[in-house]
mmCIF file of C-alpha atoms in Angstrom:
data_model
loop_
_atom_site.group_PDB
_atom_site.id
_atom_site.type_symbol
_atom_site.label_atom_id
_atom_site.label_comp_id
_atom_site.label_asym_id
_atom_site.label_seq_id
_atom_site.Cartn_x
_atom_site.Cartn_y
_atom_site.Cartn_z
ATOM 1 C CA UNK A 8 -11.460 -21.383 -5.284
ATOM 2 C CA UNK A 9 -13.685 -18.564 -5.657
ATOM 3 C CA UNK A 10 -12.703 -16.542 -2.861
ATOM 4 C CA UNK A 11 -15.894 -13.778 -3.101
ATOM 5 C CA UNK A 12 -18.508 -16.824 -2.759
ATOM 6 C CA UNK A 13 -20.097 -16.811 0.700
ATOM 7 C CA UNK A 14 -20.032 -20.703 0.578
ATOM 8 C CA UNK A 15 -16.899 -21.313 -0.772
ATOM 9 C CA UNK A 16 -16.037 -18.533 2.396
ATOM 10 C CA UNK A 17 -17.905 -20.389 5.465
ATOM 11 C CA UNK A 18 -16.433 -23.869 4.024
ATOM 12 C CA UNK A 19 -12.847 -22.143 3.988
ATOM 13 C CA UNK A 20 -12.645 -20.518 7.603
ATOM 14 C CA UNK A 21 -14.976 -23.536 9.315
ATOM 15 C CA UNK A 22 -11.928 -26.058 8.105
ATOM 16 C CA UNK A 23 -9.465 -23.746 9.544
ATOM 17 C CA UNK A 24 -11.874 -23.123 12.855
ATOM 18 C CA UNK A 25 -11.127 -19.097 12.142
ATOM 19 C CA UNK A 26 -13.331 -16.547 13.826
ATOM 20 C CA UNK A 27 -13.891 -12.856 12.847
ATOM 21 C CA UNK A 28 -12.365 -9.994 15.079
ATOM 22 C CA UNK A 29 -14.748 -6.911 16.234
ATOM 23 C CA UNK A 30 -11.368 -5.663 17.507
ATOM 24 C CA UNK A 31 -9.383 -6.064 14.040
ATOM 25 C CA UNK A 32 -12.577 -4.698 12.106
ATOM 26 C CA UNK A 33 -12.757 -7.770 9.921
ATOM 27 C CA UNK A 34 -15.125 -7.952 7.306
ATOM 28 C CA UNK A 35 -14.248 -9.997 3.750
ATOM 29 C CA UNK A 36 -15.705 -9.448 0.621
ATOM 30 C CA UNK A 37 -18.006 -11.184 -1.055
ATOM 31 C CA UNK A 38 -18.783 -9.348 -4.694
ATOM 32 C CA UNK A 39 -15.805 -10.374 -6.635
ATOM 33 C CA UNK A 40 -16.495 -6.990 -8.786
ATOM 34 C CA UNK A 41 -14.941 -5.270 -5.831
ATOM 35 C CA UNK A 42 -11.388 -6.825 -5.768
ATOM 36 C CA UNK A 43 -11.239 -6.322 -9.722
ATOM 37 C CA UNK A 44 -12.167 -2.837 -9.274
ATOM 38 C CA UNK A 45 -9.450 -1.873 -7.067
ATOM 39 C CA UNK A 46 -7.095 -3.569 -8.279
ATOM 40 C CA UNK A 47 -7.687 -2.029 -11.771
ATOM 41 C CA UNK A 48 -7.716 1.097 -9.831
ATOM 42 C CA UNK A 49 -4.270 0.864 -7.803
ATOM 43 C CA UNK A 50 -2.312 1.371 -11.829
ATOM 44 C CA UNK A 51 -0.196 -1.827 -10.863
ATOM 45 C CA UNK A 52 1.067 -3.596 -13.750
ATOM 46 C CA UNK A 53 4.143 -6.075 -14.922
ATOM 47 C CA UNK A 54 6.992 -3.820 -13.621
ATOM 48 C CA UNK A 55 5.789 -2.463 -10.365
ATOM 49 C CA UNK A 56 5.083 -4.105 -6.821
ATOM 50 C CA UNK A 57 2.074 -3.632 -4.720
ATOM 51 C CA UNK A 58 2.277 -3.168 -0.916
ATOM 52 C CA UNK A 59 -0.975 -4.636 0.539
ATOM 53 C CA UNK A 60 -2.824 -4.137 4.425
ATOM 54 C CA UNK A 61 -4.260 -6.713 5.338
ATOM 55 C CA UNK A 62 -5.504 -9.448 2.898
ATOM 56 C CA UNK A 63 -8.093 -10.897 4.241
ATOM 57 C CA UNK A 64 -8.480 -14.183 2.823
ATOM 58 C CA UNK A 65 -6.576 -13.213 -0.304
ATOM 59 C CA UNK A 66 -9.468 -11.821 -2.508
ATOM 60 C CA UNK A 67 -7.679 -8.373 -3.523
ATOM 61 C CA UNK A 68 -4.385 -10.225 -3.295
ATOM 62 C CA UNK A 69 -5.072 -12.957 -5.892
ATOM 63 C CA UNK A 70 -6.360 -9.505 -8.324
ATOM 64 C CA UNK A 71 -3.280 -7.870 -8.121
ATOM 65 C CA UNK A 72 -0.504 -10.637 -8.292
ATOM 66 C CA UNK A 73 -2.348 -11.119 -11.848
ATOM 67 C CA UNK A 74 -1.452 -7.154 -12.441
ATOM 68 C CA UNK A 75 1.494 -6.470 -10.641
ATOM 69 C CA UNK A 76 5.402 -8.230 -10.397
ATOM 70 C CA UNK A 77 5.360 -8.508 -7.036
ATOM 71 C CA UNK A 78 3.046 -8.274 -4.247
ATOM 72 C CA UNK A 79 3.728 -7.854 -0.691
ATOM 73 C CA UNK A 80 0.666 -8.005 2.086
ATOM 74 C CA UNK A 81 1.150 -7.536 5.462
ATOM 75 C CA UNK A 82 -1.488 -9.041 7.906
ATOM 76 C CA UNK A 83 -1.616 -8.789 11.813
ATOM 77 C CA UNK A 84 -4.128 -11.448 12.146
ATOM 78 C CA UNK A 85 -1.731 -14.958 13.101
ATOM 79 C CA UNK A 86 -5.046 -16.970 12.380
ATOM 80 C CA UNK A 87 -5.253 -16.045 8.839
ATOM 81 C CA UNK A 88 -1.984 -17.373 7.886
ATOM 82 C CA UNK A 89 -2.520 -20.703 7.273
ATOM 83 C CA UNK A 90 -5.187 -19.411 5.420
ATOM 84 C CA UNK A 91 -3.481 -17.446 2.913
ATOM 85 C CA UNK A 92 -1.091 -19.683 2.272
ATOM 86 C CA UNK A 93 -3.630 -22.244 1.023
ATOM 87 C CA UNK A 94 -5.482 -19.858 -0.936
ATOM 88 C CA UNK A 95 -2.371 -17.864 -2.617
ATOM 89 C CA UNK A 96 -0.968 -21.239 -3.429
ATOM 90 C CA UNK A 97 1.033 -21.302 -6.005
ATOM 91 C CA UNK A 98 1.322 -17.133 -6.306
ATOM 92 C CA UNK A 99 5.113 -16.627 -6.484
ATOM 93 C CA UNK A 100 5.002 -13.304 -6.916
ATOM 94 C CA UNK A 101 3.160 -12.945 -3.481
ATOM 95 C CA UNK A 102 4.683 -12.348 -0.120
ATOM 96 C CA UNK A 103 3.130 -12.339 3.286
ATOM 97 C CA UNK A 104 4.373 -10.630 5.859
ATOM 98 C CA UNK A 105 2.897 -11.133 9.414
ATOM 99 C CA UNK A 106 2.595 -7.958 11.166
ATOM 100 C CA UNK A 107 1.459 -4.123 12.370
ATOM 101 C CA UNK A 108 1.653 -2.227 9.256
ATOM 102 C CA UNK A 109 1.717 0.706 11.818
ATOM 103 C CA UNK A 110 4.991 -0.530 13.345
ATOM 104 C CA UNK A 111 6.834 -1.847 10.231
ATOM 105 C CA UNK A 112 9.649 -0.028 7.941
ATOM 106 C CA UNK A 113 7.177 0.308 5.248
ATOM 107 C CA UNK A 114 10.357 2.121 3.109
ATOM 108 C CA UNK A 115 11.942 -0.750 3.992
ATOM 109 C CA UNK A 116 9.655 -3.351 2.717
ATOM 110 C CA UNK A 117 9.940 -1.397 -0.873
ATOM 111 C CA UNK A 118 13.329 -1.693 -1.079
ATOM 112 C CA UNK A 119 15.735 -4.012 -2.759
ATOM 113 C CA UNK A 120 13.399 -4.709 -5.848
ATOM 114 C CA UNK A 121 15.322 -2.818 -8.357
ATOM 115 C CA UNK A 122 13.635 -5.338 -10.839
ATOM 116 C CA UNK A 123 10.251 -2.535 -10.249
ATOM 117 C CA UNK A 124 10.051 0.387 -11.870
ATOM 118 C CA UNK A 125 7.718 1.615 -8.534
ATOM 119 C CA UNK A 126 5.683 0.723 -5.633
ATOM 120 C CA UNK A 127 1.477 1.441 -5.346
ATOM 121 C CA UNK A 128 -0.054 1.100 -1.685
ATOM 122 C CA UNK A 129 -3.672 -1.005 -1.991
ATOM 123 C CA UNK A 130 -5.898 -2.043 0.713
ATOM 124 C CA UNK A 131 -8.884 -3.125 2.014
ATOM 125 C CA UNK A 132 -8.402 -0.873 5.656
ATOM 126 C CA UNK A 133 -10.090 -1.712 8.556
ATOM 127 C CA UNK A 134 -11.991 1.125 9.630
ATOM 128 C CA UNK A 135 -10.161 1.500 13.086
ATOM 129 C CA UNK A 136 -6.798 2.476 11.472
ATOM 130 C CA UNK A 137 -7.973 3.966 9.050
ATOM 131 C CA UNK A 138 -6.452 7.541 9.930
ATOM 132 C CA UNK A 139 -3.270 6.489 10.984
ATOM 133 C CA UNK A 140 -2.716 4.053 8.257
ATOM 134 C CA UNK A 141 -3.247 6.317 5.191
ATOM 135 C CA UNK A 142 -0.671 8.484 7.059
ATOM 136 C CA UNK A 143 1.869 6.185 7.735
ATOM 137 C CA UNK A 144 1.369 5.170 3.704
ATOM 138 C CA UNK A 145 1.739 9.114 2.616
ATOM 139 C CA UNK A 146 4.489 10.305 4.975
ATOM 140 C CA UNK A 147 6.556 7.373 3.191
ATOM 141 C CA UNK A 148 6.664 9.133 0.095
ATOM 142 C CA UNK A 149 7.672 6.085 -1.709
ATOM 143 C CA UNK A 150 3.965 5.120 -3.837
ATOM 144 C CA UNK A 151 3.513 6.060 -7.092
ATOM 145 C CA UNK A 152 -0.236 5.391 -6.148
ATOM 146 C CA UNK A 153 -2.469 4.617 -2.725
ATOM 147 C CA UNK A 154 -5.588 3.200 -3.049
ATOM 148 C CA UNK A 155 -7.737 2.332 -0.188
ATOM 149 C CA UNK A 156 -11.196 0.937 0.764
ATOM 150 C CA UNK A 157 -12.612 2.983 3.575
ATOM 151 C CA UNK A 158 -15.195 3.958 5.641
ATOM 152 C CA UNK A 159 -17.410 6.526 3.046
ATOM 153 C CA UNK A 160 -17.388 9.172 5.924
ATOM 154 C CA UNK A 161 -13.493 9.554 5.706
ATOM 155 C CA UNK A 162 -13.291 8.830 1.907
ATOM 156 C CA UNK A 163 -15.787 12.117 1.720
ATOM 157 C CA UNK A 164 -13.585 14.358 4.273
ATOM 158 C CA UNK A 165 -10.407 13.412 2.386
ATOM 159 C CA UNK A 166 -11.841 14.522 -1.199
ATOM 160 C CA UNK A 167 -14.043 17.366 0.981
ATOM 161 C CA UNK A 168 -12.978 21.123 -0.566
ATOM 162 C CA UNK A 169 -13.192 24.334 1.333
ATOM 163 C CA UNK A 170 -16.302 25.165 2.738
ATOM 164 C CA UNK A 171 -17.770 22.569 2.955
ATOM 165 C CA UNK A 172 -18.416 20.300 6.408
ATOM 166 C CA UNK A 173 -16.462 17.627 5.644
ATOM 167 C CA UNK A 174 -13.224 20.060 5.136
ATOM 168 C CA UNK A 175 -10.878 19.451 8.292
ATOM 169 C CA UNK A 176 -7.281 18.879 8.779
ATOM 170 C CA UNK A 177 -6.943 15.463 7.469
ATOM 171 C CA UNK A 178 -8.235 16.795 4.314
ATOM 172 C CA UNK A 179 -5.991 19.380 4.225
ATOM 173 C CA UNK A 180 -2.889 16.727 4.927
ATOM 174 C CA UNK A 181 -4.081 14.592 1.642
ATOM 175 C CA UNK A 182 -4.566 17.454 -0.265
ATOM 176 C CA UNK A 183 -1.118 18.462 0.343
ATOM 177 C CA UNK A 184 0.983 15.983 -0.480
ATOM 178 C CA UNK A 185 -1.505 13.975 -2.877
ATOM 179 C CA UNK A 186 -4.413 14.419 -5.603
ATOM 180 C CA UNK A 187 -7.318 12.207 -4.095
ATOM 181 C CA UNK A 188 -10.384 11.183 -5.793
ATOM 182 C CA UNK A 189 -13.280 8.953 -4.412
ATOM 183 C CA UNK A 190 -13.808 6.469 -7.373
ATOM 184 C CA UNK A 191 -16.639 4.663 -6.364
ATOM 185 C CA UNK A 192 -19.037 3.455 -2.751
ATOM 186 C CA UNK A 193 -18.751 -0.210 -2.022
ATOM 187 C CA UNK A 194 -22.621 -1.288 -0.011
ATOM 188 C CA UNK A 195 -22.040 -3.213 3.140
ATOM 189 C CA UNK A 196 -24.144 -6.131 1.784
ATOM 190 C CA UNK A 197 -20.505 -6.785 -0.372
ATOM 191 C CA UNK A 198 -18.877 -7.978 2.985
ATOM 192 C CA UNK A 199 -19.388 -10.550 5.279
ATOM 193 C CA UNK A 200 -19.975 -9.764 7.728
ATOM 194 C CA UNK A 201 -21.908 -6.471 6.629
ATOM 195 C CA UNK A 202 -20.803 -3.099 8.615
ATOM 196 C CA UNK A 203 -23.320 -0.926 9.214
ATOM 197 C CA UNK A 204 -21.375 1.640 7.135
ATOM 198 C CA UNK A 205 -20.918 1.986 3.673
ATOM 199 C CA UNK A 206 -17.485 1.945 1.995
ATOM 200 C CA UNK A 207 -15.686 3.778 -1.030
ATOM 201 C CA UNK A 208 -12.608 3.690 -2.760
ATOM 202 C CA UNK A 209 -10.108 6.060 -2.985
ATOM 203 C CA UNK A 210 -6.786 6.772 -5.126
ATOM 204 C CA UNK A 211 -4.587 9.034 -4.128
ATOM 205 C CA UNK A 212 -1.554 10.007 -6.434
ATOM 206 C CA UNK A 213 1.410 11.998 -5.080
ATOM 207 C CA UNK A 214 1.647 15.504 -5.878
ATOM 208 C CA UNK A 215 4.686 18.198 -5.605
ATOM 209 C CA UNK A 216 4.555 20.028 -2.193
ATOM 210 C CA UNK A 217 2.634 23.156 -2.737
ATOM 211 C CA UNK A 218 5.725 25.704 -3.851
ATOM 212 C CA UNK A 219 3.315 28.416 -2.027
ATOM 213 C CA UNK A 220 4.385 26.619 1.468
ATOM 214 C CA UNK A 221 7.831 27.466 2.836
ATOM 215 C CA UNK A 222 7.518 25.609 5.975
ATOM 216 C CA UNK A 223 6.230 22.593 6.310
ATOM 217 C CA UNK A 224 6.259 22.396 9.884
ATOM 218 C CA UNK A 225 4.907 25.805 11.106
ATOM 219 C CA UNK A 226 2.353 25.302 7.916
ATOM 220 C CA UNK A 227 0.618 22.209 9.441
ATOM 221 C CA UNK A 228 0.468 23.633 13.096
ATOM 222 C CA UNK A 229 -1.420 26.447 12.137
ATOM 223 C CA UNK A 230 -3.608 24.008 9.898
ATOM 224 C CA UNK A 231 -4.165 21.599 13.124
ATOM 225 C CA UNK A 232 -4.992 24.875 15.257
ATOM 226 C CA UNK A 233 -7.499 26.260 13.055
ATOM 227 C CA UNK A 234 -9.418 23.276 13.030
ATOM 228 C CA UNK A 235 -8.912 22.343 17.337
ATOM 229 C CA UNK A 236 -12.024 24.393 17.442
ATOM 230 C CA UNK A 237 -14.320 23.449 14.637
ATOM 231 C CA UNK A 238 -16.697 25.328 16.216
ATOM 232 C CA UNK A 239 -14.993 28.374 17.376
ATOM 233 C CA UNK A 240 -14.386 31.305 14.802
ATOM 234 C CA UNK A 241 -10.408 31.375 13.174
ATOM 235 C CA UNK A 242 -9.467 33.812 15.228
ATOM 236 C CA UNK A 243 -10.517 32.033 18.788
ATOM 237 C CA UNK A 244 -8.936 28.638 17.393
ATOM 238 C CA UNK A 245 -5.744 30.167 16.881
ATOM 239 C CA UNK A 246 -5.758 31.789 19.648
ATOM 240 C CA UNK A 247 -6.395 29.206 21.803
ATOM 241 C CA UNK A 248 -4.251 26.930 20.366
ATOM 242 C CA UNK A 249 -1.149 28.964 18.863
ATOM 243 C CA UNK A 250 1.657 30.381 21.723
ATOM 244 C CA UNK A 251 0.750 33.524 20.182
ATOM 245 C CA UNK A 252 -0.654 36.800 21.526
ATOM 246 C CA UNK A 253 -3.988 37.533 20.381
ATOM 247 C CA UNK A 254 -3.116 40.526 19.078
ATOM 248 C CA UNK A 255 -0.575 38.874 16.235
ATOM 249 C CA UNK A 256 -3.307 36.562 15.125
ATOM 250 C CA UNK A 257 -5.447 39.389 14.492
ATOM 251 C CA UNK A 258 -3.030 41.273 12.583
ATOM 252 C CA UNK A 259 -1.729 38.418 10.323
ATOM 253 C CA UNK A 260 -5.790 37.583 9.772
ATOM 254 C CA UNK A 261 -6.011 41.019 8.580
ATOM 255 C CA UNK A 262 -3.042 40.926 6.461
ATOM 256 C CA UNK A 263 -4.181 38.159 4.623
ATOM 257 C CA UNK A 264 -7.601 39.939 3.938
ATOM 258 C CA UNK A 265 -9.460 37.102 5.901
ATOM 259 C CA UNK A 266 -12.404 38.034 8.539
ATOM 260 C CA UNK A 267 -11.480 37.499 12.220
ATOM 261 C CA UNK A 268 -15.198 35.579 12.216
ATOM 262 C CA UNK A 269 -14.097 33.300 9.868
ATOM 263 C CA UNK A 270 -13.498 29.407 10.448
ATOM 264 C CA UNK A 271 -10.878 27.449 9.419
ATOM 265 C CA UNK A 272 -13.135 25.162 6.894
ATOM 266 C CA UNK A 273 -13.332 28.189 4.734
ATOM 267 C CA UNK A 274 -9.536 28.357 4.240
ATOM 268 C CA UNK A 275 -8.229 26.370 1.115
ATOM 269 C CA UNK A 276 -4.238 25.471 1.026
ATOM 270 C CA UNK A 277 -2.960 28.697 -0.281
ATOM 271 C CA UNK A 278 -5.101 30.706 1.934
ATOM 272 C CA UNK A 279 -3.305 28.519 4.877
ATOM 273 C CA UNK A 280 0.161 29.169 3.379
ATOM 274 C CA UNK A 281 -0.622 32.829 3.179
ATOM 275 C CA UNK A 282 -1.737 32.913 7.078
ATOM 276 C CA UNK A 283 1.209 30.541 7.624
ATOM 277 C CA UNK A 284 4.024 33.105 6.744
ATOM 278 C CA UNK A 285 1.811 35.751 7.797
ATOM 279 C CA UNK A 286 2.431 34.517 11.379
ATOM 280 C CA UNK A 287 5.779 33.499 11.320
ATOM 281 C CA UNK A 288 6.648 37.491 10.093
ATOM 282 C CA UNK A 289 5.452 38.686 13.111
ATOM 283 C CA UNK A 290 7.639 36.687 15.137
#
């Protein structure tokens, strides 16, 4: 079964009397150069597993249990079951697991396969967990390689750099602990049925923790307060959302050489780390 022809599709969920969920942000390919893509993207091969979000109807999963040893997908939707196991028939290397990927173990799950020489993260996200998904996949720290099919808005502010409008916080979080790259935009005419959005594809590969941050912790609240404001100068973010006299902020902006005026999307990682330290010397 060709599971990227719109036919094939309709004739698969009518039989199983399925219906698409706004709520779950459902929408299944239908260009089968999309599932090859990614799946050539995510670096699986023989000797590593794949964890998968939500399969779908199997199209990405069927691509990478021909790359990868073993291939785990976890899908919330009960109604696609049945589904999946008709079209993964015959896939031994493929396990579903029903579920919230946002309230499973996902360490867990990539344990007890010393068989694999490593674990990549691949999926198809819907668009409304997005955010809390790719953080969930990072702060596991246990992916050689996470690649995802988003919303292009969040694959651009992930990738954004300094200075630019798409530069927030999240970027700043993937940038941290990972090397992102938007590989390529996915039309919503390659779904059914369509978003109104387009989509892109990005890999992100696990750096080493910036050596220039000393603390994690105190880094990443000064990150999240210089961006509370987006519209507010540095200085006025901080302040506002730091338990830290104005007068501090001021001083550990000027130690670090960077204008009171300034806003937070100007500030690249080092520049944080610098500002970071600067404030926790004044304590």
């Amino acid at each position: 079964m060709n599971l990227c022809d719109i036919n094939q599709i309709k004739s698969l969920l009518a039989r199983h009397g399925f219906r698409f969920s706004k709520s779950m942000g459902q929408n299944f390919l239908i260009a089968d150069w999309v599932p090859r893509e990614i799946a050539k993207a995510s670096r699986a091969h023989p000797d590593t597993g794949v964890l998968e979000i939500g399969p779908g109807i199997g199209c990405l999963t069927q691509e990478l249990a021909g790359r990868a040893g073993k291939v785990v997908s976890v899908e919330l939707d009960k109604a696609l079951l049945p589904i999946l196991e008709e079209t993964l028939a015959g896939r031994d290397n493929v396990e579903i697991v029903p579920g919230d990927i946002l309230k499973l173990d996902i360490r867990q799950m990539t344990r007890d396969m010393p068989w694999l020489s490593g674990f990549a993260a691949c999926a198809n996200l819907p668009y409304n967990i997005t955010t809390p998904a790719i953080t969930a996949l990072i702060e596991a720290q246990c992916f050689f390689a996470i690649t995802v099919m988003i919303q292009k808005e969040v694959a651009q502010r992930i990738c954004a750099q300094p200075g630019t409008k798409d530069y927030g916080a999240f970027s700043v979080f993937c940038q941290y602990h990972t090397a992102p790259e938007l590989l390529f935009e996915v039309p919503p005419d390659c779904f059914l049925p369509a978003p109104k959005v387009t989509s892109a594809v990005v890999r992100m590969v696990p750096r080493p923790v910036p050596a220039e941050v000393d603390d994690p912790d105190h880094f990443f609240r000064v990150v999240k307060a210089a961006f509370a404001l987006r519209r507010k100068t540095l200085l006025n973010s901080l302040a506002a959302n730091l338990d830290r006299p104005r007068e501090d902020i001021l001083r550990a902006l000027e130690a670090c050489g960077v204008p009171p005026d300034t806003r937070g999307e100007r500030l690249s990682i080092p520049q944080f780390a610098q500002l970071s330290k600067a404030l926790r010397g004044l304590i």
